[in-house]
Tab-separated table of C-alpha atoms in Angstrom:
chain	number	residue	atom	x	y	z
A	1	MET	CA	52.221	75.311	-14.581
A	2	THR	CA	51.826	72.457	-17.122
A	3	ILE	CA	52.072	70.173	-14.169
A	4	LEU	CA	49.155	71.786	-12.417
A	5	LEU	CA	47.081	71.817	-15.778
A	6	SER	CA	48.260	68.063	-16.075
A	7	ILE	CA	46.924	67.114	-12.546
A	8	LEU	CA	43.583	69.002	-13.109
A	9	ALA	CA	43.209	67.482	-16.637
A	10	PHE	CA	43.728	63.983	-14.993
A	11	LEU	CA	41.197	64.825	-11.996
A	12	ILE	CA	38.539	65.837	-14.377
A	13	ILE	CA	38.932	63.146	-16.893
A	14	PHE	CA	39.051	60.332	-14.240
A	15	SER	CA	36.171	61.599	-12.346
A	16	ALA	CA	34.221	62.303	-15.338
A	17	LEU	CA	34.674	58.802	-16.698
A	18	VAL	CA	33.685	57.304	-13.009
A	19	LEU	CA	30.738	59.677	-12.640
A	20	VAL	CA	29.258	59.017	-15.933
A	21	HIS	CA	29.494	55.248	-15.012
A	22	GLU	CA	27.789	55.818	-11.719
A	23	PHE	CA	25.236	58.139	-13.205
A	24	GLY	CA	24.186	55.195	-15.377
A	25	HIS	CA	23.625	53.118	-12.237
A	26	TYR	CA	21.750	55.945	-10.583
A	27	ILE	CA	19.391	56.760	-13.484
A	28	ALA	CA	18.624	53.037	-13.938
A	29	ALA	CA	17.974	52.555	-10.289
A	30	ARG	CA	15.704	55.572	-9.972
A	31	LYS	CA	13.700	54.366	-13.061
A	32	SER	CA	13.323	50.814	-11.753
A	33	GLY	CA	11.824	52.106	-8.411
A	34	VAL	CA	15.089	51.484	-6.290
A	35	TYR	CA	15.686	53.795	-3.314
A	36	VAL	CA	18.710	55.588	-3.892
A	37	LYS	CA	20.202	56.918	-0.577
A	38	GLU	CA	23.361	58.795	-1.875
A	39	PHE	CA	25.137	59.882	-4.885
A	40	GLY	CA	28.613	60.852	-3.836
A	41	PHE	CA	31.246	63.063	-5.822
A	42	GLY	CA	34.520	61.641	-4.759
A	43	LEU	CA	35.349	58.988	-2.389
A	44	PRO	CA	34.537	59.015	1.479
A	45	PRO	CA	35.371	60.607	4.159
A	46	ARG	CA	32.531	63.027	3.365
A	47	LEU	CA	33.583	66.797	3.150
A	48	TRP	CA	29.980	68.182	2.475
A	49	GLY	CA	26.468	66.703	2.044
A	50	LYS	CA	23.034	68.164	1.031
A	51	GLU	CA	19.669	66.226	1.651
A	52	THR	CA	16.995	66.406	-0.764
A	53	SER	CA	13.759	64.752	-0.430
A	54	ARG	CA	10.737	63.763	-2.853
A	55	TRP	CA	7.343	62.190	-2.227
A	56	VAL	CA	7.241	58.647	-3.679
A	57	THR	CA	4.223	56.394	-4.237
A	58	TYR	CA	4.659	52.615	-4.275
A	59	LYS	CA	2.875	49.143	-3.468
A	60	ASP	CA	4.304	46.872	-0.687
A	61	LYS	CA	4.472	43.034	-1.266
A	62	SER	CA	0.854	42.728	-0.097
A	63	GLY	CA	-0.224	45.271	-2.964
A	64	LYS	CA	-0.895	48.086	-0.317
A	65	LYS	CA	-0.356	51.485	-1.850
A	66	ILE	CA	2.216	53.482	0.422
A	67	ARG	CA	2.918	57.165	-0.038
A	68	ARG	CA	6.386	58.399	1.573
A	69	LYS	CA	8.873	60.919	1.732
A	70	GLU	CA	12.219	59.610	0.185
A	71	LYS	CA	15.297	61.612	1.370
A	72	MET	CA	18.567	61.219	-0.594
A	73	ILE	CA	22.143	62.863	0.028
A	74	TRP	CA	24.193	64.512	-2.684
A	75	SER	CA	27.854	64.589	-1.184
A	76	LEU	CA	31.166	65.858	-1.849
A	77	ASN	CA	33.883	63.754	-0.482
A	78	TRP	CA	37.622	64.202	0.380
A	79	ILE	CA	39.256	61.890	-2.112
A	80	PRO	CA	38.729	63.629	-5.555
A	81	PHE	CA	38.299	60.505	-7.603
A	82	GLY	CA	35.068	59.466	-9.412
A	83	GLY	CA	32.022	58.775	-7.523
A	84	PHE	CA	29.695	56.263	-5.914
A	85	VAL	CA	25.919	55.392	-5.818
A	86	ARG	CA	24.495	53.990	-2.639
A	87	MET	CA	21.439	51.758	-2.895
A	88	LEU	CA	18.823	50.420	-0.395
A	89	GLY	CA	19.620	46.681	-0.310
A	90	GLU	CA	22.491	46.666	-2.674
A	91	ASP	CA	24.797	45.108	-0.154
A	92	ASP	CA	22.607	45.128	3.064
A	93	THR	CA	19.855	42.519	3.368
A	94	SER	CA	18.853	42.992	6.918
A	95	LYS	CA	15.482	42.167	8.226
A	96	GLU	CA	14.546	45.644	8.368
A	97	ILE	CA	14.513	46.110	4.521
A	98	LYS	CA	13.419	42.530	3.672
A	99	ASN	CA	10.073	43.424	2.831
A	100	ASP	CA	10.867	46.684	1.280
A	101	PRO	CA	9.967	46.827	-2.225
A	102	ARG	CA	12.416	49.581	-3.069
A	103	ALA	CA	15.338	47.457	-2.017
A	104	PHE	CA	17.632	46.629	-4.892
A	105	PHE	CA	17.249	42.525	-4.188
A	106	ASN	CA	13.429	43.135	-4.144
A	107	ARG	CA	13.330	44.396	-7.639
A	108	PRO	CA	12.369	42.374	-10.608
A	109	LEU	CA	15.276	40.401	-11.997
A	110	GLY	CA	15.346	42.390	-15.525
A	111	SER	CA	15.509	45.511	-13.593
A	112	ARG	CA	18.444	44.649	-11.537
A	113	ILE	CA	20.462	43.451	-14.558
A	114	LEU	CA	19.437	46.986	-16.228
A	115	ILE	CA	20.936	48.526	-12.948
A	116	VAL	CA	24.205	46.551	-13.127
A	117	VAL	CA	24.989	46.941	-16.666
A	118	ALA	CA	23.985	50.677	-16.805
A	119	GLY	CA	27.103	52.120	-15.749
A	120	VAL	CA	29.061	50.145	-18.615
A	121	LEU	CA	26.524	51.385	-21.091
A	122	MET	CA	27.181	54.797	-20.087
A	123	ASN	CA	30.852	54.546	-20.476
A	124	PHE	CA	30.570	53.022	-24.160
A	125	LEU	CA	28.036	55.921	-24.810
A	126	MET	CA	30.309	58.560	-23.577
A	127	ALA	CA	33.153	57.100	-25.697
A	128	TRP	CA	30.876	57.019	-28.825
A	129	VAL	CA	29.882	60.613	-28.188
A	130	LEU	CA	33.308	61.840	-27.797
A	131	LEU	CA	34.732	59.971	-30.840
A	132	THR	CA	31.728	61.011	-32.998
A	133	ILE	CA	32.396	64.729	-31.985
A	134	ALA	CA	36.091	64.123	-32.590
A	135	PHE	CA	35.856	62.814	-36.302
A	136	SER	CA	33.205	65.246	-37.268
A	137	ILE	CA	35.522	68.041	-36.386
A	138	GLY	CA	38.706	66.303	-37.334
A	139	ALA	CA	41.041	63.970	-35.672
A	140	GLN	CA	43.836	61.517	-36.155
A	141	PRO	CA	42.490	58.085	-37.248
A	142	LEU	CA	42.378	55.049	-34.909
A	143	LEU	CA	43.476	51.460	-35.248
A	144	ILE	CA	44.346	51.755	-38.845
A	145	ASN	CA	44.193	48.366	-40.739
A	146	GLU	CA	45.800	47.615	-44.089
A	147	LYS	CA	42.856	48.501	-46.261
A	148	GLU	CA	42.238	52.007	-44.418
A	149	ALA	CA	45.915	52.798	-44.887
A	150	LYS	CA	45.694	52.471	-48.549
A	151	ASN	CA	42.676	54.378	-48.706
A	152	TYR	CA	44.156	57.099	-46.537
A	153	LEU	CA	47.127	57.145	-48.606
A	154	GLU	CA	45.214	57.812	-51.620
A	155	THR	CA	42.994	60.638	-50.120
A	156	GLY	CA	45.917	62.381	-48.361
A	157	VAL	CA	45.099	61.483	-44.798
A	158	MET	CA	48.202	59.643	-44.539
A	159	GLU	CA	51.670	60.713	-46.362
A	160	ARG	CA	54.332	58.145	-47.136
A	161	SER	CA	58.000	58.634	-46.943
A	162	ASN	CA	60.454	56.601	-48.780
A	163	GLY	CA	61.570	52.833	-48.125
A	164	VAL	CA	60.046	49.676	-47.273
A	165	VAL	CA	59.326	48.635	-43.827
A	166	LEU	CA	60.683	45.113	-42.487
A	167	GLU	CA	57.816	43.245	-40.927
A	168	SER	CA	59.982	40.216	-39.801
A	169	ILE	CA	63.478	39.116	-40.608
A	170	THR	CA	64.545	35.367	-41.431
A	171	PRO	CA	66.881	33.623	-38.832
A	172	GLU	CA	69.606	33.113	-41.870
A	173	ILE	CA	69.780	36.959	-42.388
A	174	LYS	CA	69.764	37.831	-38.543
A	175	GLU	CA	73.029	35.851	-38.218
A	176	LYS	CA	74.433	37.918	-41.016
A	177	ALA	CA	73.219	41.411	-40.197
A	178	GLU	CA	71.906	43.428	-37.286
A	179	LEU	CA	68.573	44.015	-38.568
A	180	GLU	CA	65.451	44.336	-36.493
A	181	ALA	CA	61.706	44.118	-37.302
A	182	GLY	CA	60.505	47.694	-38.067
A	183	ASP	CA	63.667	48.692	-39.765
A	184	ILE	CA	63.051	50.829	-43.055
A	185	ILE	CA	65.209	49.566	-46.133
A	186	LEU	CA	65.961	52.849	-47.913
A	187	SER	CA	68.091	51.442	-50.938
A	188	ILE	CA	69.857	48.448	-52.126
A	189	ASN	CA	73.175	48.836	-53.789
A	190	ASN	CA	72.417	52.800	-53.623
A	191	LYS	CA	69.002	51.981	-55.870
A	192	GLU	CA	66.201	53.689	-53.762
A	193	VAL	CA	63.353	51.087	-52.994
A	194	ASN	CA	59.702	52.056	-52.376
A	195	SER	CA	57.832	48.815	-52.933
A	196	PRO	CA	58.201	45.088	-52.046
A	197	LYS	CA	58.138	44.362	-55.532
A	198	GLU	CA	61.063	46.646	-56.179
A	199	ILE	CA	63.166	44.691	-53.289
A	200	THR	CA	62.064	41.442	-54.504
A	201	SER	CA	63.423	42.214	-58.057
A	202	LEU	CA	66.805	43.315	-56.771
A	203	LEU	CA	67.307	40.385	-54.539
A	204	GLU	CA	66.564	38.051	-57.469
A	205	THR	CA	69.156	39.711	-59.631
A	206	ALA	CA	71.726	39.309	-56.410
A	207	ASN	CA	70.862	35.776	-56.190
A	208	LEU	CA	71.746	35.265	-59.916
A	209	THR	CA	75.034	36.966	-59.537
A	210	ASN	CA	75.881	35.697	-55.982
A	211	ASP	CA	77.046	39.403	-55.190
A	212	ALA	CA	76.654	40.686	-51.616
A	213	ILE	CA	74.185	43.713	-51.224
A	214	GLU	CA	74.574	46.844	-49.487
A	215	LEU	CA	71.373	48.091	-47.637
A	216	LYS	CA	70.626	51.697	-46.221
A	217	ILE	CA	68.481	51.159	-43.317
A	218	LYS	CA	66.670	53.770	-41.288
A	219	ARG	CA	65.675	52.714	-37.611
A	220	ILE	CA	62.898	54.713	-35.758
A	221	SER	CA	64.046	55.229	-32.281
A	222	GLU	CA	62.715	57.227	-29.334
A	223	GLU	CA	65.739	59.298	-28.887
A	224	GLU	CA	66.600	59.916	-32.538
A	225	ASP	CA	66.423	57.908	-35.900
A	226	LEU	CA	69.468	56.103	-36.885
A	227	LEU	CA	70.799	55.575	-40.654
A	228	PHE	CA	73.283	53.131	-41.300
A	229	THR	CA	74.491	50.774	-44.044
A	230	THR	CA	74.967	47.022	-43.880
A	231	ASN	CA	76.393	44.477	-46.269
A	232	ILE	CA	74.883	41.014	-46.625
A	233	ALA	CA	75.854	38.135	-48.887
A	234	ILE	CA	72.459	36.634	-50.001
A	235	GLY	CA	72.438	33.053	-50.805
A	236	SER	CA	70.473	31.359	-53.660
A	237	GLY	CA	66.758	31.680	-52.887
A	238	GLU	CA	67.212	33.427	-49.597
A	239	LYS	CA	64.882	36.112	-48.710
A	240	LEU	CA	65.122	38.974	-46.000
A	241	GLY	CA	62.076	38.263	-44.330
A	242	THR	CA	58.523	39.599	-44.499
A	243	LEU	CA	58.013	43.213	-46.256
A	244	TYR	CA	54.988	45.127	-44.611
A	245	PRO	CA	52.855	46.101	-47.658
A	246	ILE	CA	52.097	49.463	-46.201
A	247	PRO	CA	54.969	52.027	-46.770
A	248	PRO	CA	56.346	53.971	-43.921
A	249	ILE	CA	54.276	56.813	-42.889
A	250	GLU	CA	55.823	60.516	-42.711
A	251	LYS	CA	52.519	62.397	-41.577
A	252	VAL	CA	49.157	61.410	-40.514
A	253	ASN	CA	46.736	64.337	-41.163
A	254	ASN	CA	43.008	64.595	-39.331
A	255	LEU	CA	40.450	62.432	-40.627
A	256	LYS	CA	37.131	64.488	-41.085
A	257	LEU	CA	33.818	62.738	-41.610
A	258	PRO	CA	30.108	63.814	-41.761
A	259	VAL	CA	28.234	63.307	-38.641
A	260	HIS	CA	26.505	59.970	-39.683
A	261	LYS	CA	29.737	58.545	-41.142
A	262	ALA	CA	31.576	59.693	-37.873
A	263	GLY	CA	29.058	58.067	-35.590
A	264	PHE	CA	29.477	54.559	-37.608
A	265	TYR	CA	33.404	54.853	-37.770
A	266	SER	CA	33.401	55.616	-34.050
A	267	LEU	CA	31.166	52.415	-33.356
A	268	VAL	CA	33.443	50.203	-35.378
A	269	LYS	CA	36.423	51.369	-33.617
A	270	ILE	CA	34.686	50.909	-30.399
A	271	GLY	CA	34.046	47.220	-31.102
A	272	LYS	CA	37.737	46.629	-32.235
A	273	PHE	CA	39.218	48.470	-29.290
A	274	SER	CA	37.107	46.361	-27.097
A	275	VAL	CA	38.419	43.220	-28.335
A	276	LEU	CA	42.043	44.430	-28.222
A	277	THR	CA	41.482	45.370	-24.328
A	278	VAL	CA	40.039	41.864	-23.544
A	279	GLU	CA	43.095	40.278	-25.236
A	280	ALA	CA	45.578	42.597	-23.523
A	281	PHE	CA	43.755	41.917	-20.138
A	282	GLY	CA	44.343	38.121	-20.723
A	283	LYS	CA	47.856	38.802	-21.695
A	284	THR	CA	48.502	40.963	-18.640
A	285	ILE	CA	47.207	38.290	-16.270
A	286	GLY	CA	49.379	35.619	-17.972
A	287	LYS	CA	52.451	37.645	-17.616
A	288	ILE	CA	51.996	38.530	-14.066
A	289	ILE	CA	51.436	34.984	-13.168
A	290	ARG	CA	54.529	33.987	-15.161
A	291	THR	CA	56.967	36.976	-14.084
A	292	ALA	CA	54.995	39.193	-11.472
A	293	SER	CA	55.221	42.221	-13.553
A	294	PRO	CA	52.709	43.369	-16.185
A	295	PRO	CA	53.547	44.141	-19.796
A	296	ASP	CA	55.421	47.223	-20.745
A	297	ASN	CA	52.556	48.721	-22.514
A	298	VAL	CA	50.073	48.241	-19.716
A	299	SER	CA	49.377	51.254	-17.312
A	300	GLY	CA	47.329	51.844	-14.326
A	301	PRO	CA	46.272	55.004	-12.836
A	302	VAL	CA	49.918	56.374	-12.244
A	303	GLY	CA	50.615	55.575	-16.065
A	304	ILE	CA	47.488	57.097	-17.097
A	305	ALA	CA	48.488	60.234	-15.349
A	306	ARG	CA	51.724	60.365	-16.949
A	307	LEU	CA	50.084	59.972	-20.271
A	308	THR	CA	47.594	62.638	-19.610
A	309	HIS	CA	50.678	64.952	-18.745
A	310	GLN	CA	52.111	64.209	-22.166
A	311	PHE	CA	49.065	64.996	-23.911
A	312	VAL	CA	48.506	68.229	-22.118
A	313	GLN	CA	52.071	69.199	-23.010
A	314	LEU	CA	51.026	68.830	-26.761
A	315	GLY	CA	48.583	71.121	-26.345
A	316	ASP	CA	46.068	69.426	-28.455
A	317	ILE	CA	42.319	69.238	-27.346
A	318	MET	CA	41.483	66.472	-29.892
A	319	THR	CA	44.327	64.171	-28.613
A	320	LEU	CA	42.921	64.482	-24.905
A	321	ILE	CA	39.394	63.806	-26.178
A	322	LEU	CA	40.475	60.646	-28.145
A	323	PHE	CA	42.659	59.676	-24.904
A	324	THR	CA	39.486	60.165	-22.746
A	325	ALA	CA	37.317	57.918	-25.208
A	326	MET	CA	39.803	55.129	-25.288
A	327	ILE	CA	40.068	55.092	-21.439
A	328	SER	CA	36.280	55.290	-21.168
A	329	ILE	CA	35.928	52.167	-23.435
A	330	SER	CA	38.582	50.507	-21.247
A	331	LEU	CA	36.841	50.975	-18.209
A	332	ALA	CA	33.458	49.730	-19.583
A	333	VAL	CA	35.190	46.527	-21.025
A	334	LEU	CA	36.928	45.759	-17.833
A	335	ASN	CA	34.001	46.498	-15.496
A	336	ILE	CA	31.555	43.991	-17.647
A	337	MET	CA	34.249	41.165	-17.532
A	338	PRO	CA	32.846	38.351	-15.379
A	339	LEU	CA	35.184	38.999	-12.338
A	340	PRO	CA	33.927	39.443	-8.681
A	341	ALA	CA	33.607	42.756	-7.189
A	342	LEU	CA	33.095	44.178	-10.843
A	343	ASP	CA	29.763	44.757	-12.515
A	344	GLY	CA	30.516	41.808	-14.760
A	345	GLY	CA	30.680	39.718	-11.649
A	346	ARG	CA	27.658	40.809	-10.214
A	347	LEU	CA	26.067	40.288	-13.561
A	348	MET	CA	27.066	36.556	-13.482
A	349	PHE	CA	25.385	36.081	-10.100
A	350	LEU	CA	22.029	37.602	-11.866
A	351	LEU	CA	22.321	35.383	-15.064
A	352	PHE	CA	22.720	32.313	-12.478
A	353	GLU	CA	19.354	33.368	-11.292
A	354	LEU	CA	17.979	33.911	-14.524
A	355	PHE	CA	18.791	30.291	-15.880
A	356	THR	CA	18.175	28.433	-12.485
A	357	GLY	CA	15.339	30.464	-11.031
A	358	LYS	CA	17.234	30.274	-7.873
A	359	LYS	CA	18.674	33.411	-6.157
A	360	PRO	CA	22.470	32.707	-4.959
A	361	SER	CA	23.381	33.007	-1.324
A	362	VAL	CA	23.983	36.507	-0.388
A	363	LYS	CA	26.621	35.160	2.155
A	364	TRP	CA	28.491	33.389	-0.531
A	365	GLU	CA	28.084	36.351	-3.155
A	366	ALA	CA	29.402	38.818	-0.753
A	367	MET	CA	32.278	36.671	0.261
A	368	ILE	CA	33.335	35.970	-3.600
A	369	HIS	CA	32.938	39.681	-4.121
A	370	GLY	CA	35.145	40.376	-1.098
A	371	ILE	CA	37.899	37.985	-2.543
A	372	GLY	CA	37.529	39.554	-5.956
A	373	PHE	CA	37.946	43.114	-4.421
A	374	ALA	CA	41.194	42.179	-2.565
A	375	LEU	CA	42.571	40.325	-5.884
A	376	LEU	CA	41.694	43.454	-7.854
A	377	LEU	CA	43.548	45.695	-5.331
A	378	ALA	CA	46.532	43.498	-5.610
A	379	LEU	CA	46.629	43.975	-9.456
A	380	ILE	CA	46.322	47.553	-9.215
A	381	ALA	CA	49.133	47.737	-6.669
A	382	VAL	CA	51.275	45.621	-9.181
A	383	VAL	CA	50.440	47.857	-12.122
A	384	THR	CA	50.911	51.007	-10.141
A	385	TYR	CA	54.404	49.857	-8.914
A	386	SER	CA	55.558	49.048	-12.519
A	387	ASP	CA	54.397	52.524	-13.557
A	388	ILE	CA	56.418	53.999	-10.706
A	389	LEU	CA	59.422	51.928	-11.812
A	390	LYS	CA	58.954	53.081	-15.316
A	391	ILE	CA	59.013	56.781	-14.407
A	392	PHE	CA	62.271	56.368	-12.302
A	393	ASN	CA	63.726	54.320	-14.889
A	394	LYS	CA	63.223	56.907	-17.475
């Protein structure tokens, strides 16, 4: 039953994100006077379609007023993912529509730019609305920095546990003990430590006496937490490494804000997550070029479906809302990147026209987008293959 709910949740989330994106293109096209021929739910082949019509009045290139019945198809398609908007003159520049003012390529440059970026703007808007609702009701805080963590500890949003976190370890200490970054120091020579200052003081004492010290360590693991002790001879002036200024966290409670503060908080987090998405994309491409495999923390459709299943099992609707908002931001950021076949790639050609006053060759643009689409499919294939391997390895 849980698997069926997970599949349904994944389809709803994925379709909602893409449909919101396409709805942005649709609204912008209609407002800009572009003839929208079809709005499709899911991807072809078509399962069902309903044709609607409306009378429109517009002027042709000579200024003559024309009144015509404009037909549009609302379609339901076999592949239940997302949707699409088919506009007159978006890809077809044939002679039959060359002089049609309703064709995409005949609309003013500003209108075409708006149509291209409208989908991305709708995904950002969707994320902002979801996050604002979530933090108005109460949800786990996102992307916590040091200043926020200290504030959350003071206000009770976060509750600390004992110990101090090792952020990094010096090479000398690594040779003497099997310590890892992220280990939590619970005590030194049976004395509990709860701040970097306490550890520094105890190490200074050990340096003066040249005695070995006994560390009690807690290591967080996916399977189970490990508790162990290790003895280290600390030389004069030696340090363990860098100590994280924020204590280990035992529990994170929900953050609940007034609506206006929730809206501003969401806006800030969208900006930070967008930057992280760009950085992660760059690292992903770099690692694929070097090793032919993506980083472990990068997921494609299969990985997203797996995460959806995990969140459904938790039974927490707020977690699913936050997850949906994060995916919406990722979709928006990736789409606006200046890559062929994506909205950002189409935007680059429009900006070229804006700054040069010349329309790029339709033939060359179509070819570049075709190559970009093939590379995009290859990237999705590599990430999907990696996701499947993770499942089997698990």
